Structures are given as structure tokens and as C-alpha cells.
Amino acid sequence: MATRGGFGWLCVWYLCALLDVASLQGSGGMLYPRETSSREVKELTGVWSFRADMSANRNEGFDGAWYKSPLATTGPVLEMPVPASYNDITQDSMLRDFIGWVWYEREVQVPSRWVKDEGTRVVLRVGSAHYYSVVWVNGIQVAEHEGGHLPFEADIGGVIREDPTVPCRITIAVNNTLTLTSLPPGTITHMNDRTKYPGGYFVQNIFFDFFNYAGIHRPVLLYTTPKVYVDDITVFTDFADSTGLVKYKVSVKGASSANLKVTLMDKDGHCVATSSGPSGVLKVADVMLWWPYLMHDNPGYLYSMEVQLSASDGQSTFEDVYALPVGIRTVNVTRTQFLINNKPFYFHGVNKHEDSDIRGKGLDWPLIVKDFNLIKWLGANSFRTSHYPYAEEIMQMCDRHGIVVIDECPGVGIKDIRSFGNASLAHHLSVMDELVGRDKNHPSVVMWSVANEPAAEMPPADYYFSTLIKHTKMLDPSRPVTFITDSNYARDKGAPYVDVICVNSYFSWYHDPGHMEVIPIQLKTQFENWFGKYKKPIIQSEYGADAVPGLHSDPPMMFTEEYQKNVLQSYHSVFDEKRKQYVIGELIWNFADFMTAQGITRVVGNKKGIFTRQRQPKSAAFILRERYWRLANATGKLPPWTRYPCSL
Ligand code: GCB
């Protein structure tokens, strides 16, 4: 991790160097679709037609070309909400546990001015679909994408203009099968013993601990841009004394040259800096830095960077406008500290899942806003996107509220040696390209996590992780990189390459169950081993215990609220000792109970939440709340009105 140099040209040089390296990545941008004076957005949220392909080989949809005609003409359809996982919407257990292709379809009335104006690009964007998707418009394939959790899009202007009289029919086939090379990986086992299983019986094996929800999880949209348009923006920020620096690079598509005007506005809409051209540095006097929640009395300060493009193709003139929220802050790591704006930052936060009743992993605004309210109530300043990238809308909330994010890719459950091969690595690298491409401009994102608890003791892991981590640093030299390891100290391959060591451990739960008295000694040993060997700061990236809400016992027994509470408190006393040395954070597992596959260790899901799945607090939530506000008061700079126990 590079450290920030002095002000002036050194700073500018450093930012330029960052930008040149970062601009090496992927060809196309994935700017979040925003309405501006030159762009319109049409959400396709609502009820779509749906059918799961229950045929033995799951291929009837392709054999019968279900995309060629309205889905209802090829068989019965269900009504299915988008966005949502399909698994918990019906009463059919076959659909809940379905593996294979499902088909979604809806018709859209595209505004005629979009169709008539040949100078308008009409783009279809899928926020995420889980995992492999093929998209057709009016029977013509327009996109194919591998991987859930990340957006993909296609310019469909040509297709809809072929026959403007027909409504635009969008068909999306989504396959949730996990393979040795997908992320997360999985395997399929065919059960061929006819004395035990019916013909054609197969199961999906997964190596991670959350329900394999599937479907179209995030909004599907149509949006427009002019034919010549702002395709991507990359910003790196720095500051010295009271001057902020925003080094930017804008990439344009549709023309070889364009005039660009860049204006940075403050929150009140006042222009604070301007520039022109595809790259440059905006200098902001009396800068308002982006600060984390509870570290400053004005957290999450965002400027708006407005990029105005004008270009001509000889016949017409095109004008495009895009407004990107920009937070000015720095991130650095030393041997023992994590610095935001050169001040020590201690992560007191949570691990989450995108998970809720009925919706599964579908984006749901009431849930998102409730979760942010709970995070703030708790006094948490951060979370980790365990175990996959979260919705862009959530990242935007983090920017606005100053919630710091460790941004994790879906590299979870890499346990089979065959998932360390070249094809797996190539896919993992391209997922990192997509993730960094999508999230690089979020000030809330302070670190990339490339994997969770891989079987890093396996021989190919060293090459795999050194390549992956180097690649991620090449994509974004401005942020530290980590992978999440577990308490098995043998799994330290990769640790030499990371900037921060993140360790998950479940003492007195998966090891020595019921023996909370071993926590202090085992936790101290864990920290001393890792720091002793690598001399890098450490985050306790997971710890916790299951608690069935309403179950009590004293003395505490496993699965009761008292046991969960006491486990947390035993960890906390060691954190308090080590955070004065090199422990830079603690993230509880988990924010809320969440659904898992059925199994003998899970009673309708994982119960390590400090909130229930319905977001009601268990006893542990109050313990954590007291602690987090105490930590915030000790490590942050809080104005009196935010001091615990005020109500928010
Ligand atoms: C872990 C995993 C997480 C699990 C958790 C548990 O180490 O990273 O995905 O849910 O433990 O509760 O077992």
C-alpha cells in the first residue's frame, strides 16, 4: 500500500500514476444509471411472467426456443415479482429448491421518442441475476452474463427499431447451477442408485453457509444516453491541509473526440472547482472531507461531479450529462493501524447478508432503510459485504451515511482443489474487474476482499491468491486488499500478499463447544500468531454464536441468548487489550439471522444474528450497542447530540 506523499506535484503525480494504472482495466464502464437532463430511466420493477424448466435435462426452454414467442404460448406461467428471489414466493418446495434454468418475461412500452430518435441509445440493464443469464429482446439474443451480484447491460436500440410497431418483449433465462469454476463454486451429484432415488435425481452441493437464492435479484431498467456518451468515470481523491484533490478520468464512447466540461458542486449546489478535458485534477479549497459515521460531526459529505459532454459526428450534435457523487478522503494502512484521512479508524461493525423473508436476496427498499437505521442505532460504523457484492443502491446509502465498507467478491466456498485451476482463476479475475469497475468511485469502500475462507492450505492456493491479489491491486492501487481466513492457521497462503489480515474464529462454538472459558486464551494466541508472523494489522472479521430468540438459560448454554451474549463479552475483553496494539476492528457474525440450506446444524437457518431475520433485537444487540457507542465515544469525535444513549 502506497502512502500519501506531500502536497503539490507529488500528490498530483501520485494520483496520475494511480489513474493510469487503473485505466488499464476493462473496456466498458458500468456507471449507475442516473436521470439527468440527457438521460432517462425506466424501471421494469413489478410482476413478470415466469416458468421453471422442470424437464429432466433442464433444456426444454432452449430446445423449444421459449424466447421466440410470448412465454405464455409455450406453456403455463406463474406471476413472479422482480426484483426478488423466486424460491420463497410460492408454496412449491420443488421451486424453492430448484436447480437449473428459469425463464422470466415481460413486455415494455418503450417511449416512442426513444425509438424514433436514432441519436438515442436505449440500454437494458440487469442489476444482478443469479448466476448465469441469457437475455433476448423480441427473440433476439442481446446479452449473456456469468455471475450473480453484479450488473450487466446491452444496447437494444437496434433491436427495438427493427419493428417499432411491436411492443418490446424482454426474456431473461437464468440458471443457478454452481460448478467447480463458478463463483461461488459448487458441484452437482447425480444419484444413480435406483433403490434409493428416482430416475434423473441430482443435488447441488455448495460449500457456503447461506441459502442459494436465485432469480433476478436487483432492478431491471431501461435507460437512455445520447449516441455519444460518457461511458465511464474514475476518480481518486487526496488532500493536503485544507485543499482537496479530485483526480478524474472520463472515457467517452461513440466518437473519437468530444468536448468535456467537469464541474464539482458542493452540497448546496455551489461550484467549487471546474476543469475540462478527459482527465485532470480538481482542486477544492476549504475541502469538506468524507468522514465515517461517528468519526466526525458531518459524516458522509458528498460533492457532485457533473460531467458535460458535447460532440458532433459531422451531422448531429450530441450532449450528455452525468453526475457522480464524490467523497474526498484517503485510506492508508500502516503496520498497526488503518487510517482514514490520516486518522486511526477502528472498525466496529457487522457482517451482513442480503437476506429476508419472502424476498430472499431481492432488493427491498423498506429492508434497506430499516437496516441502515439499525446499524446507526447500534453505533456501528462499518460492514463487510459478506460474501458477495451488495446492491449498488446499498453502496450509495453507505456513501451518504458514512458507513465504511469492506467490499467482498463472491469468492466463498473455494474448498475443492479443482476450483483452483486456470478457468476458475480467470473467472475470479474477471469478477474482480467487474466489482472494482462498479464500486471504484464509492468513498465508503475502503478495502477489497477477494475471498472468504478458501482452502488456502492447498498447494495451488499460493499462485492463485498471489495472482488474484496482485491483479486487484493493479486494478485499484488506492485501496488495501484482504482475503478472509479462518482460525486454521495452516491456511495462511495469501497472507503475505494482503495488506490487512482478516480472521474469522468461533472459539467455544465450532471448537470446544460450550467452553467459553477457553475464549480469552485461544483468541490471544490467534492474534499473537498472526501478528508475530506477518506484522500486519488484524481485523476480527467474524465471531459469534447462534441464539434462538427467546431461549434462555443461566448458567448459559449453547443456543440461548445468554450464551451468545457471554461469548461476545469474552471476545470483547481481548479486543480491548489488542486494539491498543494492532487489532484494528471487530465485525460481529452476523447482523441478522439468515436462511441457509437445510442441515442438522441449522434450525431454519443460521441464528448467529444479533437481530432476528425480522430485525428484532436479541439480548446481544444491546450488549453490542453499549460497546459500539463506548468505542465511538472513545475513538471518534462526536458532537453531544450523537452521544449514546440518545435516540436516533
Ligand atoms: C463462517 C463463514 C460464514 C458462516 C459462519 C457460521 O466462518 O464465513 O459464512 O455463516 O462461519 O456461522 O458458521
XYZ file of C-alpha atoms and ligand atoms in Angstrom:
661
model
C 0.000 0.000 0.000
C 1.486 3.264 -1.045
C 1.476 6.062 1.467
C 0.420 9.595 0.711
C 3.197 11.933 -0.230
C 3.479 15.655 0.436
C 1.228 18.215 -1.164
C 1.616 19.760 -4.575
C 3.105 17.981 -7.519
C 3.973 14.898 -5.588
C 0.293 14.421 -4.780
C -0.767 15.121 -8.315
C 1.886 12.800 -9.697
C 0.755 10.054 -7.348
C -2.886 10.456 -8.332
C -1.935 10.483 -12.021
C 0.031 7.291 -11.578
C -2.954 5.665 -9.855
C -5.252 6.658 -12.625
C -3.000 5.426 -15.401
C -2.774 2.009 -13.830
C -6.475 1.855 -13.089
C -7.376 2.860 -16.598
C -5.847 -0.405 -17.815
C -8.900 -2.274 -16.635
C -11.888 -3.425 -18.703
C -13.133 -1.789 -21.855
C -16.646 -0.703 -20.915
C -17.878 1.326 -17.959
C -20.807 0.416 -15.734
C -21.885 3.801 -14.450
C -25.017 3.561 -12.344
C -27.967 4.694 -14.472
C -28.997 8.158 -13.316
C -31.566 10.545 -14.659
C -30.008 13.766 -15.913
C -31.014 16.346 -18.476
C -29.729 13.992 -21.217
C -30.658 10.588 -19.754
C -33.935 8.914 -18.856
C -34.529 5.810 -16.766
C -37.492 3.428 -16.896
C -37.707 0.809 -14.142
C -39.109 -2.588 -15.061
C -39.880 -3.489 -11.462
C -43.128 -5.407 -10.978
C -44.669 -8.719 -11.898
C -43.102 -10.726 -14.727
C -44.211 -13.984 -16.338
C -42.176 -16.913 -15.108
C -41.590 -20.592 -15.703
C -39.014 -23.006 -14.267
C -37.803 -25.539 -16.804
C -38.580 -28.738 -14.895
C -37.618 -31.019 -17.807
C -35.164 -33.804 -16.942
C -32.237 -32.153 -18.730
C -33.465 -28.631 -17.923
C -33.102 -27.789 -21.579
C -36.659 -27.783 -22.840
C -36.686 -23.972 -22.905
C -33.739 -23.812 -25.306
C -34.900 -26.821 -27.364
C -38.349 -25.263 -27.696
C -36.950 -21.716 -28.185
C -39.148 -20.221 -25.446
C -37.617 -16.832 -26.196
C -39.104 -16.721 -29.705
C -42.718 -16.205 -28.716
C -44.556 -14.958 -25.633
C -43.771 -17.318 -22.729
C -47.470 -17.984 -22.087
C -47.785 -19.505 -25.567
C -45.293 -22.271 -24.787
C -46.865 -23.444 -21.532
C -48.243 -22.334 -18.164
C -46.657 -19.317 -16.477
C -46.563 -18.009 -12.920
C -46.548 -14.398 -11.811
C -43.134 -13.583 -10.366
C -42.010 -10.333 -8.740
C -38.838 -8.632 -9.975
C -36.641 -7.964 -8.118
C -36.900 -10.972 -5.782
C -35.576 -14.468 -5.376
C -38.170 -16.865 -6.745
C -37.526 -19.529 -4.081
C -39.888 -18.382 -1.316
C -42.650 -16.853 -3.440
C -44.786 -19.962 -3.951
C -45.832 -22.930 -1.795
C -43.965 -25.331 -4.049
C -40.885 -26.923 -2.440
C -39.758 -28.049 -5.915
C -39.430 -24.411 -6.902
C -37.801 -23.411 -3.617
C -35.048 -25.968 -4.149
C -34.978 -25.805 -7.941
C -31.669 -26.144 -9.792
C -31.488 -25.203 -13.468
C -32.943 -22.685 -15.895
C -35.874 -20.442 -15.054
C -37.449 -18.088 -17.577
C -38.696 -14.568 -16.966
C -40.536 -12.406 -19.442
C -42.330 -9.101 -19.708
C -43.418 -6.637 -22.327
C -42.477 -2.991 -22.136
C -43.891 0.021 -23.840
C -40.796 1.910 -24.918
C -41.444 5.660 -25.246
C -41.747 6.379 -28.954
C -39.350 9.323 -28.778
C -36.628 6.854 -27.662
C -37.322 4.684 -30.668
C -37.689 7.465 -33.213
C -34.544 9.308 -32.262
C -31.678 7.372 -33.846
C -29.304 9.518 -31.808
C -30.519 7.889 -28.588
C -29.002 4.723 -27.146
C -31.513 2.527 -25.366
C -29.808 0.294 -22.836
C -31.254 -2.674 -20.973
C -29.583 -3.192 -17.614
C -29.972 -6.052 -15.166
C -28.792 -5.112 -11.660
C -27.989 -8.760 -10.947
C -29.320 -12.205 -11.756
C -28.206 -15.334 -10.090
C -25.962 -16.812 -11.735
C -25.856 -17.383 -15.489
C -28.121 -15.263 -17.651
C -29.127 -15.052 -21.284
C -31.254 -12.112 -22.423
C -33.377 -11.746 -25.550
C -35.371 -8.827 -26.878
C -38.146 -9.777 -29.282
C -36.499 -13.174 -29.674
C -33.055 -11.804 -30.481
C -30.254 -12.521 -28.036
C -28.748 -9.292 -26.703
C -26.693 -10.363 -23.692
C -25.123 -13.281 -21.860
C -23.504 -12.945 -18.451
C -21.871 -15.236 -15.952
C -22.028 -14.474 -12.258
C -24.587 -13.149 -9.796
C -24.341 -9.997 -7.670
C -23.064 -7.706 -10.439
C -24.826 -5.768 -13.194
C -24.708 -6.336 -16.923
C -26.289 -4.500 -19.826
C -26.910 -4.398 -23.562
C -27.657 -1.670 -26.083
C -31.012 -2.753 -27.508
C -31.735 0.283 -29.702
C -31.037 -1.630 -32.929
C -33.385 -4.469 -31.990
C -36.331 -2.328 -30.954
C -36.010 -0.162 -34.045
C -36.292 -3.183 -36.344
C -40.054 -3.097 -35.975
C -41.208 -0.138 -33.854
C -44.820 -1.310 -34.089
C -44.303 -4.391 -31.896
C -44.039 -3.989 -28.119
C -40.633 -4.747 -26.678
C -40.658 -8.279 -25.202
C -37.806 -8.989 -22.818
C -36.974 -12.599 -21.988
C -34.350 -13.490 -19.400
C -33.285 -17.084 -18.751
C -31.364 -17.549 -15.506
C -29.521 -20.651 -14.364
C -28.489 -21.039 -10.710
C -26.320 -24.140 -11.176
C -22.969 -23.796 -9.441
C -19.963 -25.533 -10.925
C -16.327 -26.002 -9.982
C -15.450 -22.861 -11.917
C -18.345 -20.606 -10.902
C -18.154 -18.133 -8.014
C -19.155 -19.365 -5.531
C -18.173 -22.844 -6.716
C -20.370 -25.907 -6.298
C -20.794 -29.390 -7.698
C -23.709 -31.468 -8.944
C -24.042 -35.075 -7.822
C -26.286 -37.414 -9.809
C -27.808 -40.059 -7.548
C -27.892 -43.128 -9.728
C -28.858 -45.781 -7.172
C -32.431 -46.564 -8.260
C -33.133 -48.347 -4.938
C -32.725 -45.000 -3.177
C -33.521 -42.226 -5.641
C -35.938 -41.706 -8.510
C -34.582 -41.552 -12.080
C -32.703 -38.376 -13.002
C -32.260 -37.354 -9.360
C -29.453 -34.904 -8.678
C -28.413 -32.490 -5.953
C -26.397 -29.286 -5.901
C -23.545 -29.352 -3.378
C -22.468 -25.993 -2.017
C -19.609 -25.141 0.330
C -21.003 -21.992 1.875
C -23.464 -21.263 4.644
C -26.326 -19.315 3.112
C -29.332 -20.345 1.089
C -28.570 -20.439 -2.616
C -31.294 -17.945 -3.512
C -31.828 -17.407 -7.222
C -33.654 -15.280 -9.751
C -33.491 -11.632 -10.760
C -32.346 -10.037 -7.530
C -31.947 -6.404 -8.485
C -33.855 -3.945 -10.640
C -34.068 -4.356 -14.382
C -34.073 -0.996 -16.148
C -34.118 0.641 -19.495
C -32.141 3.847 -19.717
C -31.057 6.171 -22.433
C -27.925 8.044 -23.322
C -27.079 10.015 -26.423
C -25.172 8.073 -29.099
C -22.004 9.828 -27.978
C -21.869 9.429 -24.235
C -19.904 9.403 -21.021
C -19.061 5.726 -20.704
C -17.026 5.688 -17.515
C -15.545 7.943 -14.850
C -12.750 7.097 -12.444
C -11.844 9.345 -9.535
C -9.052 9.198 -6.984
C -9.046 11.662 -4.142
C -6.469 13.158 -1.829
C -5.998 16.280 0.248
C -3.366 18.316 1.992
C -4.096 20.882 4.626
C -7.413 22.369 3.611
C -7.184 21.649 -0.131
C -8.884 18.623 -1.617
C -7.795 16.991 -4.860
C -10.037 15.024 -7.177
C -8.097 13.409 -9.956
C -10.529 12.225 -12.598
C -10.566 10.388 -15.876
C -13.588 10.295 -18.172
C -13.953 7.831 -21.007
C -16.227 8.657 -23.892
C -17.815 6.291 -26.374
C -19.423 6.906 -29.721
C -16.957 9.483 -31.038
C -13.221 9.824 -31.284
C -13.287 13.252 -29.701
C -15.634 15.268 -27.553
C -15.590 18.443 -25.521
C -15.814 17.770 -21.819
C -16.564 20.172 -19.039
C -16.235 18.963 -15.477
C -17.774 20.850 -12.563
C -17.578 19.935 -8.911
C -20.504 21.177 -6.830
C -20.789 21.198 -3.074
C -23.877 20.009 -1.198
C -25.548 23.376 -1.604
C -25.083 23.284 -5.369
C -22.236 25.815 -5.428
C -19.493 25.223 -7.945
C -16.185 24.665 -6.110
C -13.911 23.604 -8.983
C -14.000 23.193 -12.740
C -11.897 21.533 -15.368
C -12.119 20.448 -18.969
C -10.807 17.536 -20.977
C -10.931 13.784 -20.391
C -8.598 13.877 -17.402
C -7.485 16.408 -14.878
C -7.292 17.405 -11.251
C -9.976 19.392 -9.472
C -8.611 21.419 -6.574
C -11.069 22.195 -3.812
C -10.310 24.974 -1.374
C -11.592 24.539 2.205
C -12.418 20.951 1.432
C -15.151 19.115 3.303
C -13.728 15.635 3.677
C -15.766 12.448 3.568
C -15.746 11.052 7.105
C -17.168 7.831 8.519
C -20.253 7.857 10.703
C -19.374 8.664 14.335
C -15.888 9.869 13.440
C -16.951 13.399 12.649
C -19.961 15.637 13.162
C -20.626 15.839 9.415
C -20.108 12.306 8.106
C -20.658 11.149 4.534
C -20.087 14.528 2.867
C -20.513 14.190 -0.885
C -19.729 16.564 -3.683
C -21.368 16.116 -7.060
C -19.091 15.882 -10.066
C -21.016 16.905 -13.135
C -19.545 15.852 -16.463
C -20.945 17.627 -19.508
C -20.097 16.269 -22.918
C -20.705 17.735 -26.299
C -19.644 16.139 -29.544
C -20.555 16.075 -33.160
C -20.469 13.289 -35.734
C -20.471 15.695 -38.646
C -24.278 15.709 -38.956
C -25.637 15.999 -35.438
C -24.500 17.367 -32.133
C -24.740 15.237 -29.015
C -24.873 16.439 -25.440
C -24.593 14.187 -22.437
C -24.587 14.943 -18.722
C -23.672 12.589 -15.901
C -23.480 13.466 -12.199
C -21.266 11.334 -9.976
C -21.301 11.680 -6.163
C -17.725 12.116 -4.948
C -16.412 11.860 -1.401
C -12.925 13.209 -0.819
C -10.944 11.027 1.557
C -7.772 8.978 1.827
C -7.152 5.450 3.052
C -3.802 4.134 4.258
C -2.566 1.140 6.179
C 0.446 1.025 8.458
C 1.872 -1.944 10.335
C -0.617 -1.466 13.155
C -3.263 0.981 12.005
C -5.955 1.668 9.436
C -6.033 5.363 8.579
C -8.901 7.307 7.055
C -7.907 10.895 6.312
C -4.694 10.139 8.231
C -6.623 9.408 11.434
C -6.779 5.928 13.008
C -10.037 4.198 12.164
C -11.325 1.291 14.273
C -13.930 -0.906 12.554
C -16.777 -1.544 14.990
C -19.281 -3.096 12.700
C -21.215 -6.024 11.370
C -21.229 -8.702 8.719
C -24.435 -8.817 6.763
C -26.258 -10.848 4.161
C -28.726 -9.741 1.556
C -31.468 -11.886 3.038
C -35.025 -11.537 4.240
C -38.347 -13.303 4.490
C -40.170 -13.958 1.210
C -37.832 -11.757 -0.883
C -34.732 -13.875 -0.291
C -31.944 -11.831 -1.834
C -34.226 -9.489 -3.754
C -33.595 -5.761 -3.339
C -36.162 -4.315 -0.988
C -36.160 -0.628 -0.007
C -38.020 -0.922 3.330
C -35.495 -3.548 4.414
C -32.500 -1.496 3.261
C -33.627 1.629 5.094
C -34.525 -0.370 8.224
C -31.081 -1.994 8.211
C -29.350 1.376 7.995
C -31.455 2.639 10.878
C -30.445 -0.416 12.915
C -26.777 -0.026 12.006
C -26.867 3.561 13.230
C -28.867 2.650 16.343
C -26.211 0.060 17.115
C -23.408 2.594 16.792
C -21.775 0.510 14.056
C -19.501 2.394 11.672
C -18.838 -0.319 9.095
C -19.831 -3.594 7.481
C -18.398 -6.232 5.266
C -20.402 -7.341 2.234
C -20.161 -10.992 3.224
C -19.977 -12.950 0.945
C -20.642 -11.142 -2.352
C -21.110 -7.617 -3.725
C -24.256 -5.922 -2.441
C -26.655 -3.822 -4.472
C -25.328 -0.507 -5.787
C -28.225 1.204 -4.019
C -26.807 -0.076 -0.706
C -23.329 1.197 -1.542
C -24.825 4.615 -2.291
C -26.513 4.602 1.131
C -23.125 3.819 2.699
C -21.582 6.801 0.908
C -24.337 9.104 2.130
C -24.362 7.854 5.726
C -20.620 7.402 6.162
C -20.817 3.650 6.708
C -17.432 2.148 5.855
C -17.434 -0.967 3.659
C -15.144 -3.920 3.154
C -16.280 -4.922 -0.322
C -16.198 -8.682 -0.837
C -16.427 -10.613 -4.090
C -18.351 -13.906 -4.268
C -15.183 -15.956 -3.685
C -16.772 -18.001 -0.936
C -16.571 -21.772 -0.509
C -13.452 -22.335 -2.624
C -12.757 -25.651 -0.969
C -12.238 -28.149 -3.820
C -8.756 -28.351 -5.296
C -10.298 -28.349 -8.785
C -11.582 -24.834 -8.110
C -8.013 -23.509 -8.053
C -7.436 -24.199 -11.779
C -6.887 -21.713 -14.595
C -10.541 -21.467 -15.611
C -11.569 -20.675 -12.024
C -8.820 -18.118 -11.644
C -9.699 -16.457 -14.966
C -13.326 -16.110 -13.861
C -12.314 -14.830 -10.429
C -10.101 -12.185 -12.066
C -12.899 -11.040 -14.324
C -15.319 -10.863 -11.391
C -12.794 -8.599 -9.643
C -12.652 -6.471 -12.819
C -16.428 -6.113 -12.711
C -16.545 -5.429 -8.981
C -13.790 -2.819 -8.992
C -15.279 -1.309 -12.144
C -18.646 -0.963 -10.432
C -17.557 0.180 -6.966
C -14.265 2.050 -7.502
C -15.804 5.500 -7.000
C -17.555 4.820 -3.689
C -15.802 6.655 -0.865
C -17.376 4.219 1.600
C -15.436 1.311 0.072
C -12.097 1.233 1.876
C -10.874 -2.296 1.162
C -11.426 -5.168 -1.289
C -11.887 -8.701 -0.016
C -11.083 -11.280 -2.690
C -12.319 -14.413 -0.896
C -13.774 -15.881 2.273
C -12.165 -18.865 3.985
C -10.757 -20.595 0.917
C -8.913 -23.877 1.430
C -5.727 -21.883 1.250
C -3.580 -24.705 2.568
C -3.879 -26.476 -0.804
C -0.776 -26.298 -2.991
C -2.241 -24.272 -5.891
C -3.553 -21.622 -3.490
C -0.291 -19.708 -3.339
C -0.228 -18.994 -7.075
C -3.991 -18.451 -7.153
C -4.060 -15.838 -4.389
C -0.848 -14.077 -5.262
C -2.194 -13.595 -8.803
C -5.627 -12.533 -7.611
C -4.369 -10.041 -5.058
C -1.750 -8.542 -7.395
C -4.419 -8.173 -10.057
C -6.768 -6.409 -7.635
C -4.022 -4.015 -6.570
C -3.246 -3.324 -10.193
C -6.929 -2.511 -10.808
C -7.026 -0.200 -7.801
C -3.750 0.797 -6.182
C -5.564 3.224 -3.893
C -7.212 0.660 -1.627
C -5.858 -2.138 0.538
C -6.743 -5.736 -0.303
C -7.509 -8.621 2.005
C -8.847 -12.112 1.983
C -10.703 -13.568 4.912
C -9.057 -16.509 6.578
C -10.256 -18.710 9.413
C -8.750 -19.809 12.677
C -6.960 -22.695 10.937
C -3.524 -21.124 10.965
C -2.316 -23.512 8.241
C -4.430 -21.533 5.786
C -2.107 -18.597 5.660
C -1.206 -18.797 1.963
C -2.126 -15.455 0.565
C -1.400 -13.679 3.842
C 1.992 -12.474 2.555
C 0.177 -10.569 -0.217
C -2.635 -8.902 1.702
C -2.481 -5.511 3.420
C -4.706 -6.381 6.348
C -5.160 -9.810 7.959
C -8.836 -10.673 8.446
C -9.531 -13.681 10.684
C -12.788 -15.484 11.422
C -12.950 -17.625 14.554
C -15.643 -19.389 16.528
C -13.967 -20.440 19.773
C -16.353 -22.237 22.156
C -18.673 -22.885 19.218
C -17.183 -24.968 16.425
C -14.166 -25.712 18.643
C -14.586 -26.614 22.320
C -18.357 -26.167 22.137
C -19.843 -24.998 25.421
C -16.448 -23.965 26.863
C -16.485 -20.187 26.902
C -13.616 -20.181 29.388
C -11.179 -21.026 26.548
C -12.012 -17.932 24.505
C -9.505 -15.493 26.043
C -6.501 -17.760 25.733
C -7.351 -19.016 22.249
C -8.132 -15.555 20.932
C -4.897 -14.110 22.294
C -2.941 -16.951 20.730
C -4.670 -16.328 17.417
C -3.762 -12.624 17.382
C -0.209 -13.155 18.553
C 0.439 -15.868 15.946
C -0.802 -13.788 13.037
C 0.803 -10.544 14.076
C 4.005 -12.276 15.103
C 4.390 -13.813 11.670
C 3.112 -11.085 9.332
C 3.394 -7.805 11.235
C 0.184 -6.526 9.684
C -2.905 -5.067 11.311
C -5.678 -7.554 12.080
C -9.458 -7.398 11.891
C -11.573 -9.963 13.683
C -13.728 -10.353 10.617
C -16.208 -12.851 12.149
C -17.034 -14.140 15.617
C -20.303 -15.054 17.273
C -22.659 -17.789 18.416
C -26.127 -18.997 17.435
C -29.005 -17.900 19.662
C -32.582 -18.990 19.185
C -34.556 -15.887 20.154
C -36.425 -16.387 23.404
C -34.308 -19.341 24.537
C -32.749 -18.652 27.948
C -30.540 -20.414 30.463
C -28.340 -19.422 33.365
C -25.639 -20.630 33.591
C -25.594 -20.091 29.855
C -25.945 -22.979 27.417
C -25.332 -23.028 23.709
C -28.127 -21.620 21.548
C -29.509 -19.414 24.336
C -29.443 -15.624 24.271
C -27.246 -15.664 27.402
C -24.628 -17.839 25.727
C -24.450 -15.572 22.685
C -24.101 -12.547 24.956
C -21.356 -14.106 27.051
C -19.388 -15.269 24.008
C -19.387 -11.704 22.713
C -18.266 -10.308 26.045
C -15.397 -12.803 26.311
C -14.151 -11.717 22.890
C -14.528 -8.050 23.767
C -12.135 -8.131 26.703
C -9.385 -9.463 24.417
C -10.238 -6.959 21.681
C -9.849 -4.183 24.223
C -6.358 -5.374 25.072
C -5.232 -5.909 21.483
C -6.855 -2.889 19.888
C -4.292 -0.795 21.695
C -1.652 -2.701 19.736
C -2.573 -3.903 16.232
C -6.187 -5.110 16.183
C -7.999 -2.566 14.007
C -11.520 -3.872 14.024
C -14.250 -6.271 15.059
C -17.188 -7.340 12.919
C -19.900 -9.442 14.540
C -21.223 -12.522 12.737
C -23.988 -11.713 11.995
C -26.142 -8.615 11.834
C -29.330 -10.690 11.427
C -30.385 -14.333 11.270
C -30.373 -15.609 7.713
C -31.558 -18.578 5.699
C -29.250 -21.495 4.914
C -29.543 -24.872 3.239
C -31.313 -27.441 5.405
C -28.966 -29.490 7.576
C -28.514 -30.926 11.030
C -26.614 -27.882 12.348
C -29.154 -25.284 11.234
C -32.640 -24.824 12.713
C -34.411 -22.993 9.880
C -31.296 -21.015 9.105
C -28.254 -19.569 10.815
C -29.169 -17.977 14.149
C -25.980 -16.014 14.824
C -27.791 -12.755 14.178
C -27.907 -10.173 16.928
C -31.207 -9.288 15.277
C -33.742 -11.859 14.179
C -34.437 -12.241 10.489
C -37.375 -9.873 11.076
C -34.894 -7.322 12.525
C -35.919 -7.544 16.183
C -33.067 -7.319 18.711
C -31.840 -10.286 20.741
C -30.120 -9.599 24.106
C -26.722 -9.494 22.358
C -27.799 -6.457 20.316
C -27.943 -4.358 23.491
C -24.500 -5.548 24.638
C -23.076 -4.617 21.282
C -24.873 -1.302 21.209
C -23.370 -0.251 24.513
C -19.944 -1.335 23.395
C -20.066 0.330 19.972
C -21.208 3.662 21.355
C -18.494 3.468 24.021
C -15.939 2.763 21.287
C -17.321 5.601 19.193
C -17.055 7.985 22.109
C -13.501 6.821 22.777
C -12.207 6.744 19.201
C -14.406 9.184 17.291
C -15.167 12.855 17.551
C -18.800 13.013 18.452
C -20.919 16.072 18.855
C -23.074 15.892 22.013
C -26.279 15.159 20.115
C -24.973 11.858 18.821
C -23.735 10.555 22.156
C -25.253 7.308 23.369
C -27.895 6.750 24.599
C -29.695 9.414 22.625
C -32.374 8.086 20.330
C -31.689 8.445 16.635
C -18.027 -18.766 8.788
C -18.461 -18.327 7.444
C -19.899 -17.858 7.419
C -20.761 -18.787 8.258
C -20.269 -18.745 9.690
C -21.057 -19.713 10.584
O -16.858 -18.867 9.064
O -17.616 -17.360 6.879
O -20.341 -17.837 6.086
O -22.118 -18.491 8.196
O -18.920 -19.126 9.725
O -21.997 -19.286 11.242
O -20.745 -20.890 10.558
